[in-house]
Amino acid sequence: MYAIYSLCRANLRKKKVHNALIGLLILLSTILLVTSVTVILNTTNLFTSMHAKTHGSHELLILDGEVHDPKLVYGWWKEQEGVDTSPLIPFRTLSGISRPGNEPTAGLSNLYLYMMDSTARPYEVDELLFAQGEESLVPEPGTVWLPSSIAYLYDISPGDTLEFSTGDSKLTMEVAAVVVDMPFGAPFPTSARIWMNHQDYITQFQDIPGKDQYMMGLRFENYSEGLGYWERWQQDMGTPYLGSKITFQEMSSFYLIMNKAIGFIMVFLGLMMMFVALFTIGFTISDDILSNYKTIGVIKALGLTSRKLTSVYMMQYITIAAVAVIPGFIASRFLAGVIVDSALSSLKTKTGGVTPGGGWPALATTLLVLALILLCVFYYANKARHVQPMQAIRYGMSETQHSMKTRRLTRGKGSSPTGLFGRAPLLAVIGFRNLLKNRKATVLMLLLSMMMSAVLVLGFVLLYSISHIKETSSLWGYDSTDVVVQVTNKSVFSRSEFDQQAASDPRIQNTNWIGAVNGVVTADRPVGVEASYTGPMNFSIIVIDGSYDEIGYRNLSGRNPQNKNEISIGMKVAKQLNKEVGDVVDIYIEGYEHHLTISGIYQSIANMSYSARILVDTVRVNHPDYENLDSGFINLANDADLEQVVQDLSAGYGNSASVTTQQTLLDAVYKQAVASLILPMSIMGLLFTGVTVIIVYSLSRINIRKEGKTYGIYKTLGLTSWKIRFSILLGIMVLSLLGAIIGAGAGVYILPMILGRILKDYGIAELPLILNWWGIVALALMTTLASGLGSWVSSRIVTSTSPRILVIE
């Protein structure tokens, strides 16, 4: 046992730098893998835990009283066993928030607001948790409760003053508290519930045209039985539920999407890093056995068994792995906490944050990393069993290897592979010979270059595509117009006057108006076939007075609707209904059934592709006076006029409409996505860059030591140390460039395709990317430079060693 311990300690002490690099590689592998597992599992767990804590709704009904009597709906659900309901809460809708004394913020100005008439807490369903401010049963007069998704994103705190436009006047309220409101608390908010005092609500809205609408949340004891309740509703009422409805899937989607995407990328890259670590360990052990073949033969001749020799390597790498894995496990918890916190910050409360717990999955992942390392060490260290003492002492290698080497040396000139390099420059021949002679190291460096390039390019492509989303907005399901007008005061705003002014303005090319209605599709069920019933599908339908083509809406297949009996549907609607372009769909719109032909199918991340598009003429079949179109989309003849047009329209309609650029709106929504991606992608990029430099340094150093005698001969023949180092650098940089090109292709095409499979669940079938080839090439070259740096630093040993010593060795 003492002999094993002595040899292990000698190996650790003799190769301090190399062992440290192996340990660092294991550390980084552990960090990536454990972090990814923690992020994926805790994102879902934290959301589920908070949803359970607030007794969150599985479905949120929005009732306007025109299609269904809200009190009748509430009474029916209160009678159902196994269902909890929230109070029937009245609300009115407004558009936009402003902050007195602050510059207007596009994201706040264009929020769709539900001004809630707060009833006394606690709520049986969708209880509010206080994140900031004093907790109370209802808001005090003159104050509101603001959801954390808005407050954190726009840095609003209790005590701040907000203004809301209500007809001809402004409603000024103070923020009393910030609350976690689960149905409207997800990242990328476009709508929010503002909780008002009852007296303030009555005072402010009693003289405003319109009537109260209502919300109520439903929580099922068994969520899977929800369809059965809706089937019973249809039997009792004689019609499907025709109002608006937000499902649990829609509520949860944007809580989970960013961390699932980040976690997936980290799992993939962590596995690649682990593969590199195992390959490096295997290469190191194999190289060590070959380099010390004679020494191992002598030791075995002295009585040390093969099993004990294997134990030397096992003890060595158990020590290195233990020192690396434990800090990696600890660091991963910190990193996972930062990533989860950045994406789920809206779930922070006064009593707790969103710090993830490690749990058994993180510990199991750590133990799996350790087990893989030990299995790899055992497999390669077991090769020491094949060392025969007599052959090792005589030849310094196995007899088979010695015979092969002898045959190569005695081969005729005509069969020599050096003829391939007969006309190549000398330095290039030396560099490429170094790669061909050390094939395992060459393969490892090639793989490293490919992975580093893929990581850097993927991160760059994702960040660039999201930060320049205006260029691909139509592929994400948004419009691609220049200016957006959001009507905030219908009693003052005159659409006819606006259209006349726009038509007479030579800078404006066209104007289209859009609104939204609720649509309901019921699935067909053949008699006696219970399993085929999927329940009614409620989704939002975009209504346009104009042309979808003009505002840039695109389809995956087919085209946009062009007459009143056509409809374009989202891919999730098409999938659930099993419909294709040309099929007919029966759909209820504003309480009336329509038979519409599907003209196109599109993708949209805004509502997970649970939506549709129709013309306003379709609604006017039953509602001839329908004019509920509150959003205007303007295209300009010249982009140079963009800012001036926005200023002119804002000056003319500032009291009745919010006017901004479409780019500003997209930035307001997706700046959170960019912020969430920057940290993890930067960390992974830095990790892989560091690993590349470290491993190339380590492998080059091993190769140089093995070829020390050869380089000594080169120096005695007149080659300078600089030329020898340059030849080594040249070979590795060419190899790295090849790997970088392959990796860049993977980062541009293969990895986004795999990532797209995750986004398919969120309504995106084809991931829209913008390829900035200058940036991609720059990052590919960065991979080559990182490899070159590791090679150049490692080759300093050639400069510091004299030719005489090298030849003697």
PDB file of C-alpha atoms in Angstrom, residues 17-18 20-22 24-25 28 273 276 280 444-445 447-453 456 684-702 729 732 736 781-796:
ATOM      1  CA  VAL A  17       0.698  21.943 -13.872  1.00  0.00           C
ATOM      2  CA  HIS A  18      -0.821  19.148 -15.911  1.00  0.00           C
ATOM      3  CA  ALA A  20      -4.025  21.205 -12.178  1.00  0.00           C
ATOM      4  CA  LEU A  21      -5.279  21.604 -15.744  1.00  0.00           C
ATOM      5  CA  ILE A  22      -7.077  18.247 -15.614  1.00  0.00           C
ATOM      6  CA  LEU A  24      -9.778  22.582 -13.830  1.00  0.00           C
ATOM      7  CA  LEU A  25     -11.371  20.745 -16.746  1.00  0.00           C
ATOM      8  CA  LEU A  28     -15.744  23.277 -15.401  1.00  0.00           C
ATOM      9  CA  MET A 273     -17.173  19.421 -21.921  1.00  0.00           C
ATOM     10  CA  VAL A 276     -13.460  16.449 -23.614  1.00  0.00           C
ATOM     11  CA  THR A 280      -8.143  14.228 -22.088  1.00  0.00           C
ATOM     12  CA  LEU A 444      -8.818  16.256 -29.222  1.00  0.00           C
ATOM     13  CA  MET A 445      -7.653  19.720 -30.297  1.00  0.00           C
ATOM     14  CA  LEU A 447     -12.905  18.619 -31.255  1.00  0.00           C
ATOM     15  CA  LEU A 448     -12.120  21.433 -28.842  1.00  0.00           C
ATOM     16  CA  SER A 449     -11.917  23.970 -31.637  1.00  0.00           C
ATOM     17  CA  MET A 450     -15.216  22.743 -33.055  1.00  0.00           C
ATOM     18  CA  MET A 451     -16.994  22.989 -29.708  1.00  0.00           C
ATOM     19  CA  MET A 452     -15.596  26.386 -28.760  1.00  0.00           C
ATOM     20  CA  SER A 453     -16.510  27.801 -32.152  1.00  0.00           C
ATOM     21  CA  LEU A 456     -19.371  31.246 -29.391  1.00  0.00           C
ATOM     22  CA  MET A 684     -20.151  29.431 -21.351  1.00  0.00           C
ATOM     23  CA  GLY A 685     -18.144  31.257 -23.987  1.00  0.00           C
ATOM     24  CA  LEU A 686     -15.476  32.214 -21.475  1.00  0.00           C
ATOM     25  CA  LEU A 687     -15.375  28.691 -20.042  1.00  0.00           C
ATOM     26  CA  PHE A 688     -14.853  27.079 -23.420  1.00  0.00           C
ATOM     27  CA  THR A 689     -12.266  29.676 -24.409  1.00  0.00           C
ATOM     28  CA  GLY A 690     -10.331  29.017 -21.203  1.00  0.00           C
ATOM     29  CA  VAL A 691     -10.616  25.261 -21.635  1.00  0.00           C
ATOM     30  CA  THR A 692      -9.368  25.472 -25.207  1.00  0.00           C
ATOM     31  CA  VAL A 693      -6.305  27.483 -24.198  1.00  0.00           C
ATOM     32  CA  ILE A 694      -5.613  25.149 -21.255  1.00  0.00           C
ATOM     33  CA  ILE A 695      -5.931  21.869 -23.136  1.00  0.00           C
ATOM     34  CA  VAL A 696      -4.027  23.030 -26.195  1.00  0.00           C
ATOM     35  CA  TYR A 697      -1.285  24.234 -23.843  1.00  0.00           C
ATOM     36  CA  SER A 698      -1.260  20.891 -22.022  1.00  0.00           C
ATOM     37  CA  LEU A 699      -1.288  18.719 -25.144  1.00  0.00           C
ATOM     38  CA  SER A 700       1.345  20.818 -26.899  1.00  0.00           C
ATOM     39  CA  ARG A 701       3.590  20.625 -23.874  1.00  0.00           C
ATOM     40  CA  ILE A 702       3.276  16.825 -23.795  1.00  0.00           C
ATOM     41  CA  LEU A 729       2.010  27.190 -33.923  1.00  0.00           C
ATOM     42  CA  ILE A 732      -2.105  23.878 -34.550  1.00  0.00           C
ATOM     43  CA  SER A 736      -7.940  24.912 -35.143  1.00  0.00           C
ATOM     44  CA  LEU A 781     -11.031  33.357 -35.695  1.00  0.00           C
ATOM     45  CA  MET A 782     -11.137  33.895 -31.936  1.00  0.00           C
ATOM     46  CA  THR A 783     -11.174  30.111 -31.576  1.00  0.00           C
ATOM     47  CA  THR A 784      -8.062  29.871 -33.736  1.00  0.00           C
ATOM     48  CA  LEU A 785      -6.346  32.608 -31.727  1.00  0.00           C
ATOM     49  CA  ALA A 786      -7.157  30.858 -28.437  1.00  0.00           C
ATOM     50  CA  SER A 787      -5.580  27.629 -29.709  1.00  0.00           C
ATOM     51  CA  GLY A 788      -2.600  29.553 -31.024  1.00  0.00           C
ATOM     52  CA  LEU A 789      -2.104  31.231 -27.654  1.00  0.00           C
ATOM     53  CA  GLY A 790      -2.057  27.892 -25.830  1.00  0.00           C
ATOM     54  CA  SER A 791       0.390  26.467 -28.357  1.00  0.00           C
ATOM     55  CA  TRP A 792       2.756  29.459 -28.313  1.00  0.00           C
ATOM     56  CA  VAL A 793       2.948  29.628 -24.535  1.00  0.00           C
ATOM     57  CA  SER A 794       3.603  25.887 -24.232  1.00  0.00           C
ATOM     58  CA  SER A 795       6.437  25.987 -26.774  1.00  0.00           C
ATOM     59  CA  ARG A 796       8.582  28.304 -24.640  1.00  0.00           C
TER      60      ARG A 796
END
